[in-house]
Coordinates of C-alpha atoms in Angstrom, one line a residue:
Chain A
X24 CA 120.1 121.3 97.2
X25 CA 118.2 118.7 99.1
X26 CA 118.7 115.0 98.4
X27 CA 115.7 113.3 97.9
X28 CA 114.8 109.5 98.2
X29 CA 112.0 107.9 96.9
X30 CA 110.7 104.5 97.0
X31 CA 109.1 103.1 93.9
X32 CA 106.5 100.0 93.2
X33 CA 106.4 99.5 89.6
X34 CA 104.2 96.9 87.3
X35 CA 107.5 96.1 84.8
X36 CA 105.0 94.2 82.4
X37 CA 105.0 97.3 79.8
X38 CA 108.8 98.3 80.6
X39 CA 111.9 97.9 79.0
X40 CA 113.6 97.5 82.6
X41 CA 114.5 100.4 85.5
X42 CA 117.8 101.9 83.0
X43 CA 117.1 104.4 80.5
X44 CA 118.0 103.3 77.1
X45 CA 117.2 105.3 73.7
X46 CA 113.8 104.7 71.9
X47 CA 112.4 102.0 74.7
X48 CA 110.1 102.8 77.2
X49 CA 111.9 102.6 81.1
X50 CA 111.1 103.1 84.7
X51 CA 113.9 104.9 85.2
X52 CA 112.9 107.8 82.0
X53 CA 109.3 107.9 83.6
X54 CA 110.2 109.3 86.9
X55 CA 112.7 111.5 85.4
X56 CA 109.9 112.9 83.3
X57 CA 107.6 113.1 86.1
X58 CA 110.0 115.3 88.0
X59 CA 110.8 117.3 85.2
X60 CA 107.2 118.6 85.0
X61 CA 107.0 119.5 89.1
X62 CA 110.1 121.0 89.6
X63 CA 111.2 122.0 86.1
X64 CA 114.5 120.6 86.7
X65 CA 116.4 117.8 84.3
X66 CA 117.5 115.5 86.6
X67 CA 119.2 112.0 86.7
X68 CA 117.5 109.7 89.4
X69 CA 120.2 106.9 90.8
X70 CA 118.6 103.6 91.2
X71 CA 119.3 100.7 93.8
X72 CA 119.1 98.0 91.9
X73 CA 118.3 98.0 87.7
X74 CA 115.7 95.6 87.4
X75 CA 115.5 94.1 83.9
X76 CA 112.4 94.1 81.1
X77 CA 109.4 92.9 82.8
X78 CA 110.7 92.4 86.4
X79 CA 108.8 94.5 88.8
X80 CA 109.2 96.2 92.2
X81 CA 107.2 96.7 95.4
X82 CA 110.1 99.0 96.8
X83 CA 112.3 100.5 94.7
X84 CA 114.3 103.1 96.4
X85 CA 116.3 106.0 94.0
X86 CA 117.3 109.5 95.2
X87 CA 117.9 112.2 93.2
X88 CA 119.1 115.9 94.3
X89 CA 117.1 119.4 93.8
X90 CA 116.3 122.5 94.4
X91 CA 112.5 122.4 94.7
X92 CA 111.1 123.6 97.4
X93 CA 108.3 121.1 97.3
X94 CA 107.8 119.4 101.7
X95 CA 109.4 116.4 100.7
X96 CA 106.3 114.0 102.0
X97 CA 104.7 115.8 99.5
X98 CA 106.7 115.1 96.7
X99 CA 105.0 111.4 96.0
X100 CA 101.6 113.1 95.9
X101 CA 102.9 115.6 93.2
X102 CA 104.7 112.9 91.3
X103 CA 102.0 109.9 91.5
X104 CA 99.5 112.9 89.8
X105 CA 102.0 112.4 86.8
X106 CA 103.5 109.2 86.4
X107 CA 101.5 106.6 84.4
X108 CA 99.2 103.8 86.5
X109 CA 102.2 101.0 86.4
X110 CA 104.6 103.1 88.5
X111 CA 103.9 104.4 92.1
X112 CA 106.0 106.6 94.6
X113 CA 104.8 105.1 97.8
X114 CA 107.2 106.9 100.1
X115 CA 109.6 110.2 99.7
X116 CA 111.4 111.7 102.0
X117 CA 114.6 113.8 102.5
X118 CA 117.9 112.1 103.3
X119 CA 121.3 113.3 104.6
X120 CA 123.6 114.5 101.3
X121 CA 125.8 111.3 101.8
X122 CA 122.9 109.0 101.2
X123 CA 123.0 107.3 97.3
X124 CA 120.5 104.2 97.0
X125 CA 122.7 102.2 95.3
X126 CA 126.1 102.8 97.7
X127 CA 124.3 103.3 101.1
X128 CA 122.6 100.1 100.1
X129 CA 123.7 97.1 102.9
X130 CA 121.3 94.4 101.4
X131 CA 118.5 93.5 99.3
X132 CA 115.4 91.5 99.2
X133 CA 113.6 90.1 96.4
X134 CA 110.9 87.6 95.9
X135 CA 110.1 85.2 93.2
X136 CA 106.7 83.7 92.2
X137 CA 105.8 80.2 90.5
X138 CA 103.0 79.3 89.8
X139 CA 102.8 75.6 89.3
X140 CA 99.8 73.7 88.1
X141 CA 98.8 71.6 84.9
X142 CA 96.6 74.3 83.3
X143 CA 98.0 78.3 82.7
X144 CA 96.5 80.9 85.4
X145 CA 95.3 84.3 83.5
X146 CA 95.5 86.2 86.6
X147 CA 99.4 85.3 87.3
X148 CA 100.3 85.4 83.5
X149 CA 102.7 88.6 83.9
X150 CA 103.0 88.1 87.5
X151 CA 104.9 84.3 88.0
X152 CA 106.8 82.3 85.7
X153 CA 104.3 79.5 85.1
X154 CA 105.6 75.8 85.2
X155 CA 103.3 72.8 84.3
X156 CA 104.9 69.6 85.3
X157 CA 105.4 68.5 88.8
X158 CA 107.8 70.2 91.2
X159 CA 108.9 68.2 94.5
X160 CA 108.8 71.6 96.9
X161 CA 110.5 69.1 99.5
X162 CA 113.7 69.0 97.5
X163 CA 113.4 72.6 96.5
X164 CA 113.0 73.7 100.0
X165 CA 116.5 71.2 101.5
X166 CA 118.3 72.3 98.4
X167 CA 117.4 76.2 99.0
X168 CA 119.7 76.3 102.1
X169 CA 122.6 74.8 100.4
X170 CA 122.4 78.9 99.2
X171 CA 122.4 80.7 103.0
X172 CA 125.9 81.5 103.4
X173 CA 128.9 83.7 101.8
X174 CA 130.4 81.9 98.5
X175 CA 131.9 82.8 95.2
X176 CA 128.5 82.9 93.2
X177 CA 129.8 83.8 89.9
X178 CA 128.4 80.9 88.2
X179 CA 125.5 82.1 88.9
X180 CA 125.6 85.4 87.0
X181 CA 124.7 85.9 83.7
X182 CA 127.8 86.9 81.1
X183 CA 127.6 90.2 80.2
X184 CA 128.3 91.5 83.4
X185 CA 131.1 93.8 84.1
X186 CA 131.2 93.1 88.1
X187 CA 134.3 91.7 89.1
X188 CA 133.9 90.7 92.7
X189 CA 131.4 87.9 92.9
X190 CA 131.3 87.5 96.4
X191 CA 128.3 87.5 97.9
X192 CA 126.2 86.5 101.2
X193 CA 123.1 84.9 101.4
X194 CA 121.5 85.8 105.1
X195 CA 118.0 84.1 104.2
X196 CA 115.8 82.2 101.6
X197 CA 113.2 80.6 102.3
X198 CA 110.6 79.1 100.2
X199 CA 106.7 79.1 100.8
X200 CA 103.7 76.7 99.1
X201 CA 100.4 78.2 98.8
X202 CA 98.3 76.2 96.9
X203 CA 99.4 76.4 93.2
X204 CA 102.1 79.2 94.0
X205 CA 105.5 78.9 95.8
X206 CA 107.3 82.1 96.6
X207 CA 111.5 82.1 97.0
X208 CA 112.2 84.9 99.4
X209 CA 115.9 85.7 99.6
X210 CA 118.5 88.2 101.4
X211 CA 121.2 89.0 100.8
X212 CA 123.7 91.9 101.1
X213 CA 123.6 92.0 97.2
X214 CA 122.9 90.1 93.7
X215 CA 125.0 89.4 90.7
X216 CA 123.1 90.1 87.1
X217 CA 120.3 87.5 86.7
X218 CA 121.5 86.1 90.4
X219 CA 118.3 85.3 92.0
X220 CA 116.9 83.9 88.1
X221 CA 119.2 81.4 88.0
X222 CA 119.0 80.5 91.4
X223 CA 115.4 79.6 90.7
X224 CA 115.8 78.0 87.6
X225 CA 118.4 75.7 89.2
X226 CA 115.8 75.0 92.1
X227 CA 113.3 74.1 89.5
X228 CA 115.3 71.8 87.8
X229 CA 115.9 70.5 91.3
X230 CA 112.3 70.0 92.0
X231 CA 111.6 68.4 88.6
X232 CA 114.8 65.9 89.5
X233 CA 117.1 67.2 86.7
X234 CA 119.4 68.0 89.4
X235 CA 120.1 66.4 92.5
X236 CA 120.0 68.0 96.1
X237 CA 122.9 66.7 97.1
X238 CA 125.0 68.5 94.1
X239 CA 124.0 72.0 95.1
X240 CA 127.6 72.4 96.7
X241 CA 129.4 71.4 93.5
X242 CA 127.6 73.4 91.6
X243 CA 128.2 76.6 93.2
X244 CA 131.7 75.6 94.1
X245 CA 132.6 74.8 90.3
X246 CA 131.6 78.6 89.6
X247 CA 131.0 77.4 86.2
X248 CA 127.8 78.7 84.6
X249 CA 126.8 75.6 82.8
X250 CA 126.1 73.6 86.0
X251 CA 123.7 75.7 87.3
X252 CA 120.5 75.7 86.1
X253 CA 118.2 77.8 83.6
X254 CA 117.4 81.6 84.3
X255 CA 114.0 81.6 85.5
X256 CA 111.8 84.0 83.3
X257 CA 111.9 87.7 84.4
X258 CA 107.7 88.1 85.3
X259 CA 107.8 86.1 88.7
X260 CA 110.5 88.2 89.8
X261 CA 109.9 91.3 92.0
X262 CA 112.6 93.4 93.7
X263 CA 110.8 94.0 97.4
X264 CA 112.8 95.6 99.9
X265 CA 116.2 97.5 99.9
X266 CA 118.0 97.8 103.2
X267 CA 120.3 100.6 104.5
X268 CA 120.6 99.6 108.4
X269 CA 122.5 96.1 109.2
X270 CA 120.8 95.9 112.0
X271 CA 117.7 95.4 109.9
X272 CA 118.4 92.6 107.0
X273 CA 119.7 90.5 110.2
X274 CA 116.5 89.6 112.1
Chain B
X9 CA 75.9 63.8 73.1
X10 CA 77.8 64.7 75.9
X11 CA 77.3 67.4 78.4
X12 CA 81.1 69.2 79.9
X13 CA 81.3 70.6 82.5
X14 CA 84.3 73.4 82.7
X15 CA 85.9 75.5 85.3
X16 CA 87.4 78.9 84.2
X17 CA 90.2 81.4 85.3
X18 CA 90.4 85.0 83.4
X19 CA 91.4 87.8 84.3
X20 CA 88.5 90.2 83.1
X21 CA 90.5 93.4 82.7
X22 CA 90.5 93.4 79.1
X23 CA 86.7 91.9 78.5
X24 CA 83.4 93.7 78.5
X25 CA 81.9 91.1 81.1
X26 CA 81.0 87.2 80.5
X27 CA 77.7 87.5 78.6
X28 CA 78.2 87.7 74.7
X29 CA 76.9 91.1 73.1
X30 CA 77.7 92.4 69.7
X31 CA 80.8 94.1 68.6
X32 CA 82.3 94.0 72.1
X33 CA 85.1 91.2 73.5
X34 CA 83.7 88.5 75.9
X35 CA 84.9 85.7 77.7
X36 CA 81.4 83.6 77.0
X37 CA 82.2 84.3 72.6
X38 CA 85.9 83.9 73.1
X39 CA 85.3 80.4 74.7
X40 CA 82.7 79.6 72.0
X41 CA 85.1 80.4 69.1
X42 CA 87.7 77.8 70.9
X43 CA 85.3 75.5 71.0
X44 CA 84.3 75.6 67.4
X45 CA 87.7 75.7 66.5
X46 CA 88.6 72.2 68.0
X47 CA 85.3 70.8 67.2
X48 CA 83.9 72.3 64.4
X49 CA 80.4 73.1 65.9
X50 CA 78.7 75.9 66.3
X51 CA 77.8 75.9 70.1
X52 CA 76.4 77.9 73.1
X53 CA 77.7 77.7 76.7
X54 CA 75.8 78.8 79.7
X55 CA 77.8 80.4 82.5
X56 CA 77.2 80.2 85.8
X57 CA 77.3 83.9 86.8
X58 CA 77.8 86.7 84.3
X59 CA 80.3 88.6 85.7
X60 CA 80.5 92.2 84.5
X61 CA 82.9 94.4 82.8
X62 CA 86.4 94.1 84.5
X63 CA 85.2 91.7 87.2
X64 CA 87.7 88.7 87.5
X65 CA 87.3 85.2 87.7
X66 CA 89.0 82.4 89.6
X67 CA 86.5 79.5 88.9
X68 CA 83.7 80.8 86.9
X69 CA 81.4 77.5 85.8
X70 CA 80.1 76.5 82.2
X71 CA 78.7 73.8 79.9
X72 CA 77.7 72.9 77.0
X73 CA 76.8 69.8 74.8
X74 CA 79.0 68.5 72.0
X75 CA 79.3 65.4 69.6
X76 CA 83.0 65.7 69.7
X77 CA 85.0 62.5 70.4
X78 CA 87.8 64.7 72.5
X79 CA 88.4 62.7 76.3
X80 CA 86.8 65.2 78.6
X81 CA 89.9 65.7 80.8
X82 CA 91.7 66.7 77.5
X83 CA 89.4 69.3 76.2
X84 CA 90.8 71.8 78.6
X85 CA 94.2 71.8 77.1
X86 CA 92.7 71.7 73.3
X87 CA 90.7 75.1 74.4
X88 CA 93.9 76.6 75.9
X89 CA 95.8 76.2 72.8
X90 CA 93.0 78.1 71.3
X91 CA 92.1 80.6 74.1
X92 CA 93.9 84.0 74.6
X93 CA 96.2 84.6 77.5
X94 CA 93.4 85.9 80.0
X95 CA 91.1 82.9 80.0
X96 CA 92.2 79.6 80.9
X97 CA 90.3 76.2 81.2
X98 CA 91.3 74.7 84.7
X99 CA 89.2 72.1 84.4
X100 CA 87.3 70.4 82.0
X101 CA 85.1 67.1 83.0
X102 CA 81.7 65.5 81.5
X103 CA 78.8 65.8 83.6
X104 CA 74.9 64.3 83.9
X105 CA 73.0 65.6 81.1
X106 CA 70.5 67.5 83.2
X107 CA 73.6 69.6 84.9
X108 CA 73.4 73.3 84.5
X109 CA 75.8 75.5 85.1
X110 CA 73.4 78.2 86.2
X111 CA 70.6 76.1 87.4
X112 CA 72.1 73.2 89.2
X113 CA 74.4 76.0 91.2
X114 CA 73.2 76.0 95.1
X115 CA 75.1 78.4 95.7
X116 CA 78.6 80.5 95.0
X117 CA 81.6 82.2 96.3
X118 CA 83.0 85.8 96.0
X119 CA 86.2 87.2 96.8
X120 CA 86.3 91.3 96.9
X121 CA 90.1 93.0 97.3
X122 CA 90.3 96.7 98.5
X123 CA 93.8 98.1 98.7
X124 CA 93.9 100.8 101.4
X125 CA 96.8 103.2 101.2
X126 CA 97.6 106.7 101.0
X127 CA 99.0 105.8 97.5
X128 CA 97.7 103.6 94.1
X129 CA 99.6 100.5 93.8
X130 CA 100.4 99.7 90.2
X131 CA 100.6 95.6 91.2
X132 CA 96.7 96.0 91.7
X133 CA 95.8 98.7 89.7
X134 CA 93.3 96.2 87.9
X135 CA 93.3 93.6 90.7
X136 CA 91.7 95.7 93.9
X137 CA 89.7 98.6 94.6
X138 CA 92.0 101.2 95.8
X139 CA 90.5 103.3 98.8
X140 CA 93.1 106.1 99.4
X141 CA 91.2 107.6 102.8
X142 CA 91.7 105.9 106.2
X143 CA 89.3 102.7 107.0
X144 CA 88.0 101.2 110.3
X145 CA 88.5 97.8 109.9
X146 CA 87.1 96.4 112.7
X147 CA 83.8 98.5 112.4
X148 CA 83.7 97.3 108.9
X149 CA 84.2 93.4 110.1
X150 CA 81.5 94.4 112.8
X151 CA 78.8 95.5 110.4
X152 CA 80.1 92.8 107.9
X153 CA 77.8 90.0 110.6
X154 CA 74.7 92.0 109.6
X155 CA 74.5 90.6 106.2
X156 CA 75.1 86.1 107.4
X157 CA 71.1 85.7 107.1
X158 CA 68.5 85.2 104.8
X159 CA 66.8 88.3 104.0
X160 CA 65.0 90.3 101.0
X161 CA 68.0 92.2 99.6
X162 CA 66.3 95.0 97.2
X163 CA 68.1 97.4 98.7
X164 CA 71.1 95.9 97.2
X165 CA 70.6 95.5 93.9
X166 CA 71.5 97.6 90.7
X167 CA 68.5 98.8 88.5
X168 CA 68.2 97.1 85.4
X169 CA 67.7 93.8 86.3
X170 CA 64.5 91.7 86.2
X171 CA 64.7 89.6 89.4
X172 CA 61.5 89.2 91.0
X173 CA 62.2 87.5 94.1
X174 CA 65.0 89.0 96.0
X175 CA 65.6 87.3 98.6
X176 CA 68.6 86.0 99.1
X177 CA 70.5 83.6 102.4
X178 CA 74.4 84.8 102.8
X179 CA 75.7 81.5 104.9
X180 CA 79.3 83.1 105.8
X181 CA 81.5 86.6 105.3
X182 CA 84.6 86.9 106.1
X183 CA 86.7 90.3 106.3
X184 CA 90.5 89.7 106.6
X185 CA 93.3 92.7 106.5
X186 CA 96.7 92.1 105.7
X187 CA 99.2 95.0 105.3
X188 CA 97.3 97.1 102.6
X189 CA 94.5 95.3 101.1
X190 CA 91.3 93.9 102.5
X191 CA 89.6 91.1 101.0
X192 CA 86.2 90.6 101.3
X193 CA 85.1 86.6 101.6
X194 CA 81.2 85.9 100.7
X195 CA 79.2 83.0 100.6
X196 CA 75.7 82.8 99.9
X197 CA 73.1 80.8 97.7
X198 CA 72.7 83.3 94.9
X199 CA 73.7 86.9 94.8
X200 CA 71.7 89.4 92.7
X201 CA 73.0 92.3 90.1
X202 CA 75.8 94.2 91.6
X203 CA 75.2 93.0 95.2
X204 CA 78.4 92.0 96.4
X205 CA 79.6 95.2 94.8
X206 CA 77.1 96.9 96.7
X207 CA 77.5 95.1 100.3
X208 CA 81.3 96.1 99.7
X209 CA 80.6 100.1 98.9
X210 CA 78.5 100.4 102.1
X211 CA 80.6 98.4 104.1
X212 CA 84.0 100.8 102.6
X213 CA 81.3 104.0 104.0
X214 CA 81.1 102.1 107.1
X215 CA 85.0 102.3 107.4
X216 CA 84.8 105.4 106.9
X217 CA 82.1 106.7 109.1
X218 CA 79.5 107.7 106.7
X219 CA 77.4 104.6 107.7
X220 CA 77.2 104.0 111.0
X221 CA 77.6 99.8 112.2
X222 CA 74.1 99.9 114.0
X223 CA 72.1 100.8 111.0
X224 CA 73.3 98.3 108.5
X225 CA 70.0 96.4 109.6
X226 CA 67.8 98.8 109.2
X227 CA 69.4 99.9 105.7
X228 CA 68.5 96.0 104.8
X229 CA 65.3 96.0 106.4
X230 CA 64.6 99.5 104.3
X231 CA 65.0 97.7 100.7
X232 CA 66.0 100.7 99.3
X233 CA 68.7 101.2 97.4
X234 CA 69.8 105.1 98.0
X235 CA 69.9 104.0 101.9
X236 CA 72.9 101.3 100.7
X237 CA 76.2 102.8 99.9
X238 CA 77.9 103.7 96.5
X239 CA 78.6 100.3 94.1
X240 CA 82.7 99.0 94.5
X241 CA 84.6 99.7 91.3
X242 CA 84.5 96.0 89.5
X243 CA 88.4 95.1 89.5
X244 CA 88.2 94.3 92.9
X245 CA 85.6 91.4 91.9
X246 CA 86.4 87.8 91.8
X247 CA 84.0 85.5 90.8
X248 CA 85.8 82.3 93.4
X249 CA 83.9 79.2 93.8
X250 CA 80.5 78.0 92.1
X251 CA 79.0 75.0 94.4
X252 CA 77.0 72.4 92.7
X253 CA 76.4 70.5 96.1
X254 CA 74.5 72.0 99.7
X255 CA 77.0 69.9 101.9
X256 CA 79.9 71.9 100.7
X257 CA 78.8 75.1 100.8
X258 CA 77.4 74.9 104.4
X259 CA 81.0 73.8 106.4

């Protein structure tokens, strides 16, 4: 058997989310299918992260083991010629049997668009969480590094999460204005459920003054849900990179 | 009466072009039915450009006279209430009653996105032109200078249009890569059917050395279209700027 990784960009608009779940359409069930009809095999891929309902990916990675005899490089030509337009195998190759993309996994990064103006953009509708009143990026920007270090983040995690160490580091963030847009990029050597929405939504509450820069520390020392801020809606969110060398989520 | 003046966003996946034709979705009838819905009157706008089926817009131009009471700078959120998702009324403003969208332009903007990769991306699937063989950029930003001129452009021009003089001046284009995608930059006093689309196929046969650099100005000079490459797929269209004044355009 040879273990297979793949990595993944995925539209999320039309999906129910990366997990398969009965009667829903998922990422996760798509590529399952779609290496069903190459290889003939029923297999269960193992994602990196599970995005949720209408969050989307430019790298995905997931691995999945089999018997084919298909040149791995091959494999995302074979699969892409089955999968529907919203999901994309840009890269597979073969990996040692010890590699699993969630466990190998040292870090992630994702990357969050809003797009702020006074009038709706049709061309960002399922791709940025759209935000009409004014946002001081100043303040979002000095309260984003409040974030860049290792704390106890679990008040900002969604409840119905089962994780029980909420530990995590923060190696970067940094947060860009391009005209009407303003992108959060963040690293980190992993993300509690709805982690990097909440974030967000606290910095946007931040840049619209319902929360002050200066209270950033208490808020994530309380760990206390309630002080954060909203969970910024799931279209602006895109999981973009997935690291497996330490050497590379530092620089 | 008062003449508005607004400024549109859609995304044009979904419509069969700008121009109103029976028993098939427009932007141009879905703007009108707003309209009449917060005014009560039965009214024609003229666009600045009608942008074909699937061709996207960033700041398409129209106007149109109306009794209605409604402050100007309020109208555009009074349409969005009304308009579907893909359209959206960035700005809305009252203008000179001999302003005309169409005629009054001096010139316009149009921004062209090819995504080059030896796999689709589902993020642009209706957003860019995807190329899938290898392209020489800078042979393609080489022959991209040919076109900054004023010259009879025949050659590139779709049948089916009843343009008599076809000469046209293109005052800048600009070719920029970034990872994957291209984008095409073009500014020029009028552009006739399909050109940019055009200008954007040969220049992709260019990159891939179908079309030599060196003969771009004879293919010009020729005015005929089977010397001019194959017609860009419209997704990758985007209708950018209109320009109303000759100062602007020109810096």
């Amino acid at each position: 058997m040879r273990n297979i990784k793949l990595t993944i960009e995925y539209d999320g608009t039309r999906f129910y989310g990366w997990q398969k779940q009965p009667n829903v359409i998922t990422v996760q069930e798509e590529i399952e299918k779609a290496i069903n009809k190459i290889t003939g095999e029923e297999i269960k891929i193992i994602g990196a992260g599970r995005t949720d309902r209408g969050v989307h990916a430019k790298a995905q990675v997931a691995n999945f083991n089999t018997a084919s005899r298909i040149p791995a490089d091959r494999i995302k030509f074979a699969l892409n010629s089955q999968l529907p337009e919203d999901i994309s195998i840009k890269e597979s190759e073969e990996v040692g049997e010890d590699f699993h993309s969630r466990y190998s996994a040292v870090g992630k990064e994702y990357r969050y668009l809003v797009y702020n103006n006074k009038t709706r953009s049709p061309l960002l509708r399922n791709y940025a969480y759209y935000v009409p009143y004014k946002l001081d990026v100043e303040n979002i920007k000095a309260a984003s590094k409040y974030f860049i270090d290792t704390y106890d983040f679990k008040g900002f995690m969604s409840s119905g999460s089962s994780v029980k160490d909420t530990v995590r580091t923060i190696y970067d963030f940094s947060v860009l204005k391009k005209d009407s847009t303003i992108e959060f990029r963040i690293k980190g050597n992993g993300f509690l459920y709805n982690m990097v929405r909440i974030i967000v939504g606290t910095l946007i509450e931040v840049g619209n003054n319902k929360i002050k820069v200066e209270d950033i520390p208490n808020i994530i020392k309380s760990k206390d849900r309630s002080n954060a801020g909203h969970t910024a809606l799931p279209q602006g969110l895109y999981l973009y990179r997935v690291y497996y060398n330490n050497s590379e989520i530092r620089k």
